[in-house]
Amino acid sequence: MGRRNRRMKEPASSALEQLPVRQLKNPFPPIEVMTPEALEAVHDGSMRLLEQTGLQIVNDRARELMVAKGATIDKSSGYVCMERGMVMELISKVPSEFTLHARNAVYNSVYGGNHINFATVASPPNASDLDYGRRSGNFEDYCRFLKLGQTFNVISLFSGYPVEPTDLPAHTRHLDAYLAFATLTEKPWHCYSLGNGKVEDALEMIKIARQIDDEQLKSEPSITTVVNTNSPLKVDQPMLDGLMLMAEYRQPVVVTPFTLAGAMCPVTLGGALAQQNAEALGVIAITQMVNPGSPAMYGGFTSNVDMKTGAPAFGTPEYARAVLAGGQLARKYGIPYRTSNVNASNAPDAQSAWESEMSLWSAVMAHGNLVKHSGGWLEGGLCASFEKFILDMEMVQMMTETLKPIEVTEEDLALDAIKEVGAGGHHFGTSHTMSRYKDAFYKPIVSDWSNFETWQETGEKTAAQRANTLFKSVLDQYEKPNIDPAVEEALHAYVDRRRPEIKVGW
Amino acid sequence: MGRRNRRMKEPASSALEQLPVRQLKNPFPPIEVMTPEALEAVHDGSMRLLEQTGLQIVNDRARELMVAKGATIDKSSGYVCMERGMVMELISKVPSEFTLHARNAVYNSVYGGNHINFATVASPPNASDLDYGRRSGNFEDYCRFLKLGQTFNVISLFSGYPVEPTDLPAHTRHLDAYLAFATLTEKPWHCYSLGNGKVEDALEMIKIARQIDDEQLKSEPSITTVVNTNSPLKVDQPMLDGLMLMAEYRQPVVVTPFTLAGAMCPVTLGGALAQQNAEALGVIAITQMVNPGSPAMYGGFTSNVDMKTGAPAFGTPEYARAVLAGGQLARKYGIPYRTSNVNASNAPDAQSAWESEMSLWSAVMAHGNLVKHSGGWLEGGLCASFEKFILDMEMVQMMTETLKPIEVTEEDLALDAIKEVGAGGHHFGTSHTMSRYKDAFYKPIVSDWSNFETWQETGEKTAAQRANTLFKSVLDQYEKPNIDPAVEEALHAYVDRRRPEIKVGW
């Protein structure tokens, strides 16, 4: 499993017996859903798109930089075109692996190769639980998701606001959100690449939280951002501002085209992937124009829409195949790969689980390095569900435990124990069993294996209802992680100073 | 996909738009969870078990046959021991692939290689739906599951009674059950290997239903049975009687040890697999003593128990790994592989879905050839759920659609359409989309991708509640498949003749 020896986190209480903090790896070869020829066809198609159609770059500074580095402007469309040689040269400088540094080094984690990292849900405008239903995102729910994400060891980072705290003023919301990240959690977090200001504040606060200077920040990636293309083919001004600033500071930019087949890109997976690839590589190339060797990730988010209604669908067969194909593309270029744990269900029900499992298996077997939205995503990303967060923790934990080759020593074979028990006996009490049973098997957090009668007597609770009980007990027992009081004071001072400086609408 | 050109079944009604009948294959290499060394260690361990410990064979005829073929009796235990050379020689005669013949040849299907076939749930003593809750298995529910299994194209066979019709007299129940199989469905079915009588009746009725004689039956496998070992190490009298009769008629015997790690076998997966392998190969060897070249399948059912309560667990990480390992073993011996779609949930909720998905992904990526219990299994096999049947049909259909390599032609790339749509446009109305959208994506049968508001307005139904509606509409629209009236009459006549001949307790 390639686990590193990290300090084992003690479970928050007897209520939650979970897996330890560890750096996960997938020891199995990836599933390849495209032949080498099909992979090459997608690559070639995407290069032709970049050469002959180009991207609409809505950012003067980025356009100037791209032209200075050899791109050309298509006269009729105004789009920026890049020759494939130039693109390949630029993206060859992206590190194939980087370590993301956390405030607590226990949570440093590696991105690239066959390493896997799971992140909480990011960016829904709504939150829900079974007690109070669905509501607009708010800072209280935001902080509760941070506490859950800090508590569960299988979560490596926060790759966005788990829910948008819409009750806070939009122009200073990021200060409160970052302060909560930096104090309620010890894991790496994310800033939204929406203009320079929000990124600058994030970089300053990361430096304070980690007690590092600019030079150390540049050599130790400490914060991520996602740059979504405005598919098809468009890249917006504020995203590019953020991207360029992040690249200057050598912080990882996750470039993710939002390519729903049949809507923002062709209805065929080959065409959808060619467009995904053109947009991802075209934008990743900009990071390398700014700062060669700056870390970046290849984001795959291709799914399909319901062709009857236009509604986005997730965790579908087409989604799973696109995820596997995206892994092949990212490996071809040696760029770490971002994927997701997604579903389109409106409730934490069976559908939410099977769509999540389709996402998780394909993410892991694609050798995804970052699996975003791994805790709490519902409704195609429009809602962060507390119950779904718990169900996801079970599914993710199970996935990670599945990634263990079976070792077979002579002691494992237990031939003597089998002989001793004999025909018709049982192994419950053998010394072989007694010395191993405590850690022999994965222990679930919310799965119920009791028999029907016991289940009936205890209220016939579904997995979602049990998750409702569990998320509240985990929150009750949450303890704020240690932080140097001087650091916390400095973070507050930064926020207090910045808040009045930021104008509404800035 | 290696699909054969079969007659496309028209959907029963507009209510059910499903995938066509087809012979599925997994085009991707299997996931290997054991190194070649670990695989060899399990093999060697299992051979030492057969040589040095042996199996308790509770059947005089089988014991005599085994000794006649070179097995020895351990003096102290009375167990039957077999040398590895003998076992390997015998199992080398098992066909690596066979075709199971159905009453309607559209449903003939291939077992072996990377072919996949899904079967309904088999053998629960209870049935349930959301309307009437859980009840003892009865013939009416039995027939309803047969109708569902006949209707859904993704189901290739009935590998046991979908629910035990406990309201019928036990001694003649099999006659009614077989008659229903042979008339309400056209797909291959299963007889319980519980003594010669029940197998003889099955063989006779299959011959009538398929209008074939003994010779054709022997050259065209037409019915399956499962022989479970009474793990650990014990094989019971009636199972062996049935096995020997099936082998005489060259009908496929699925040999499945019931090895729950920590209970019926060692707590270590290596030991559990060694015991599974010894029991499976030891019993498969008997089929080849009876009739060399008779078809058999290697059944893997190793899972773990909850070490706190002893309750069986399914769809766990240990289960998934054992399934993948079982595939490696079956491939090593060139024997078709049987696995399952299982879960331990008491309700058709999220847990039932994630445990099923863990089972399905591992079954398919293990190159399982028969996936038993693929429609309706709940409660670790103690209940057949009508809603779970529908949820399973969605999960299985999605799994099959995932097993498609992505093809990338120049038309698929759609570079012109991408250029034509341009930045910020959409692909809904392009000619590229319009000519392809109808069949571009998998169409779900019970997944709901509507937005939250629409979902709320339509009653906030969970997947299980939608499945409840769907299973009833499918049953309402079921039409009994065509059958030659003379054949049906002959089947009834056989049952009418046999019923009074069978004594209670026989």
PDB file of N, CA and C in Angstrom, chain B residues 55-84:
ATOM      1  N   LEU B  55     -11.092 -34.253   2.455  1.00  0.00           N
ATOM      2  CA  LEU B  55     -12.478 -33.795   2.585  1.00  0.00           C
ATOM      3  C   LEU B  55     -13.323 -34.906   3.187  1.00  0.00           C
ATOM      4  N   GLN B  56     -14.284 -34.487   4.003  1.00  0.00           N
ATOM      5  CA  GLN B  56     -15.230 -35.470   4.542  1.00  0.00           C
ATOM      6  C   GLN B  56     -16.342 -35.669   3.510  1.00  0.00           C
ATOM      7  N   ILE B  57     -16.318 -36.810   2.849  1.00  0.00           N
ATOM      8  CA  ILE B  57     -17.270 -37.098   1.767  1.00  0.00           C
ATOM      9  C   ILE B  57     -18.380 -37.987   2.339  1.00  0.00           C
ATOM     10  N   VAL B  58     -19.558 -37.364   2.562  1.00  0.00           N
ATOM     11  CA  VAL B  58     -20.633 -38.092   3.230  1.00  0.00           C
ATOM     12  C   VAL B  58     -21.540 -38.738   2.173  1.00  0.00           C
ATOM     13  N   ASN B  59     -20.960 -39.677   1.422  1.00  0.00           N
ATOM     14  CA  ASN B  59     -21.728 -40.321   0.347  1.00  0.00           C
ATOM     15  C   ASN B  59     -20.934 -41.554  -0.082  1.00  0.00           C
ATOM     16  N   ASP B  60     -21.474 -42.718   0.216  1.00  0.00           N
ATOM     17  CA  ASP B  60     -20.714 -43.959  -0.019  1.00  0.00           C
ATOM     18  C   ASP B  60     -20.346 -44.132  -1.488  1.00  0.00           C
ATOM     19  N   ARG B  61     -21.299 -43.828  -2.359  1.00  0.00           N
ATOM     20  CA  ARG B  61     -21.025 -44.038  -3.783  1.00  0.00           C
ATOM     21  C   ARG B  61     -19.874 -43.133  -4.241  1.00  0.00           C
ATOM     22  N   ALA B  62     -19.909 -41.899  -3.774  1.00  0.00           N
ATOM     23  CA  ALA B  62     -18.842 -40.966  -4.153  1.00  0.00           C
ATOM     24  C   ALA B  62     -17.503 -41.407  -3.570  1.00  0.00           C
ATOM     25  N   ARG B  63     -17.512 -41.845  -2.315  1.00  0.00           N
ATOM     26  CA  ARG B  63     -16.260 -42.320  -1.686  1.00  0.00           C
ATOM     27  C   ARG B  63     -15.674 -43.491  -2.466  1.00  0.00           C
ATOM     28  N   GLU B  64     -16.543 -44.410  -2.810  1.00  0.00           N
ATOM     29  CA  GLU B  64     -16.057 -45.596  -3.546  1.00  0.00           C
ATOM     30  C   GLU B  64     -15.479 -45.195  -4.896  1.00  0.00           C
ATOM     31  N   LEU B  65     -16.189 -44.285  -5.556  1.00  0.00           N
ATOM     32  CA  LEU B  65     -15.711 -43.803  -6.854  1.00  0.00           C
ATOM     33  C   LEU B  65     -14.344 -43.137  -6.707  1.00  0.00           C
ATOM     34  N   MET B  66     -14.216 -42.302  -5.695  1.00  0.00           N
ATOM     35  CA  MET B  66     -12.970 -41.559  -5.501  1.00  0.00           C
ATOM     36  C   MET B  66     -11.814 -42.516  -5.221  1.00  0.00           C
ATOM     37  N   VAL B  67     -12.055 -43.504  -4.353  1.00  0.00           N
ATOM     38  CA  VAL B  67     -11.004 -44.477  -4.041  1.00  0.00           C
ATOM     39  C   VAL B  67     -10.639 -45.277  -5.291  1.00  0.00           C
ATOM     40  N   ALA B  68     -11.678 -45.639  -6.058  1.00  0.00           N
ATOM     41  CA  ALA B  68     -11.420 -46.396  -7.291  1.00  0.00           C
ATOM     42  C   ALA B  68     -10.554 -45.600  -8.253  1.00  0.00           C
ATOM     43  N   LYS B  69     -10.689 -44.265  -8.197  1.00  0.00           N
ATOM     44  CA  LYS B  69      -9.922 -43.420  -9.117  1.00  0.00           C
ATOM     45  C   LYS B  69      -8.572 -43.012  -8.528  1.00  0.00           C
ATOM     46  N   GLY B  70      -8.235 -43.508  -7.321  1.00  0.00           N
ATOM     47  CA  GLY B  70      -6.894 -43.253  -6.798  1.00  0.00           C
ATOM     48  C   GLY B  70      -6.833 -42.447  -5.513  1.00  0.00           C
ATOM     49  N   ALA B  71      -7.985 -42.028  -4.986  1.00  0.00           N
ATOM     50  CA  ALA B  71      -7.968 -41.302  -3.710  1.00  0.00           C
ATOM     51  C   ALA B  71      -7.716 -42.288  -2.574  1.00  0.00           C
ATOM     52  N   THR B  72      -7.313 -41.753  -1.415  1.00  0.00           N
ATOM     53  CA  THR B  72      -7.067 -42.613  -0.259  1.00  0.00           C
ATOM     54  C   THR B  72      -7.890 -42.119   0.926  1.00  0.00           C
ATOM     55  N   ILE B  73      -8.130 -43.023   1.877  1.00  0.00           N
ATOM     56  CA  ILE B  73      -8.892 -42.641   3.064  1.00  0.00           C
ATOM     57  C   ILE B  73      -7.918 -42.448   4.224  1.00  0.00           C
ATOM     58  N   ASP B  74      -7.981 -41.267   4.852  1.00  0.00           N
ATOM     59  CA  ASP B  74      -7.154 -41.022   6.026  1.00  0.00           C
ATOM     60  C   ASP B  74      -7.695 -41.871   7.168  1.00  0.00           C
ATOM     61  N   LYS B  75      -6.798 -42.693   7.766  1.00  0.00           N
ATOM     62  CA  LYS B  75      -7.274 -43.681   8.738  1.00  0.00           C
ATOM     63  C   LYS B  75      -7.880 -43.038   9.981  1.00  0.00           C
ATOM     64  N   SER B  76      -7.252 -41.973  10.463  1.00  0.00           N
ATOM     65  CA  SER B  76      -7.749 -41.388  11.713  1.00  0.00           C
ATOM     66  C   SER B  76      -9.031 -40.596  11.505  1.00  0.00           C
ATOM     67  N   SER B  77      -9.122 -39.834  10.416  1.00  0.00           N
ATOM     68  CA  SER B  77     -10.293 -38.962  10.231  1.00  0.00           C
ATOM     69  C   SER B  77     -11.371 -39.581   9.363  1.00  0.00           C
ATOM     70  N   GLY B  78     -10.973 -40.535   8.518  1.00  0.00           N
ATOM     71  CA  GLY B  78     -11.937 -41.049   7.543  1.00  0.00           C
ATOM     72  C   GLY B  78     -12.133 -40.130   6.354  1.00  0.00           C
ATOM     73  N   TYR B  79     -11.421 -39.018   6.292  1.00  0.00           N
ATOM     74  CA  TYR B  79     -11.553 -38.084   5.180  1.00  0.00           C
ATOM     75  C   TYR B  79     -10.900 -38.685   3.932  1.00  0.00           C
ATOM     76  N   VAL B  80     -11.361 -38.200   2.781  1.00  0.00           N
ATOM     77  CA  VAL B  80     -10.810 -38.666   1.512  1.00  0.00           C
ATOM     78  C   VAL B  80      -9.708 -37.713   1.063  1.00  0.00           C
ATOM     79  N   CYS B  81      -8.514 -38.253   0.846  1.00  0.00           N
ATOM     80  CA  CYS B  81      -7.368 -37.429   0.425  1.00  0.00           C
ATOM     81  C   CYS B  81      -7.047 -37.707  -1.041  1.00  0.00           C
ATOM     82  N   MET B  82      -6.603 -36.651  -1.740  1.00  0.00           N
ATOM     83  CA  MET B  82      -6.231 -36.803  -3.146  1.00  0.00           C
ATOM     84  C   MET B  82      -4.878 -36.150  -3.382  1.00  0.00           C
ATOM     85  N   GLU B  83      -4.030 -36.858  -4.122  1.00  0.00           N
ATOM     86  CA  GLU B  83      -2.734 -36.283  -4.511  1.00  0.00           C
ATOM     87  C   GLU B  83      -2.958 -35.205  -5.561  1.00  0.00           C
ATOM     88  N   ARG B  84      -2.076 -34.186  -5.552  1.00  0.00           N
ATOM     89  CA  ARG B  84      -2.282 -33.057  -6.462  1.00  0.00           C
ATOM     90  C   ARG B  84      -2.209 -33.448  -7.942  1.00  0.00           C
TER      91      ARG B  84
END
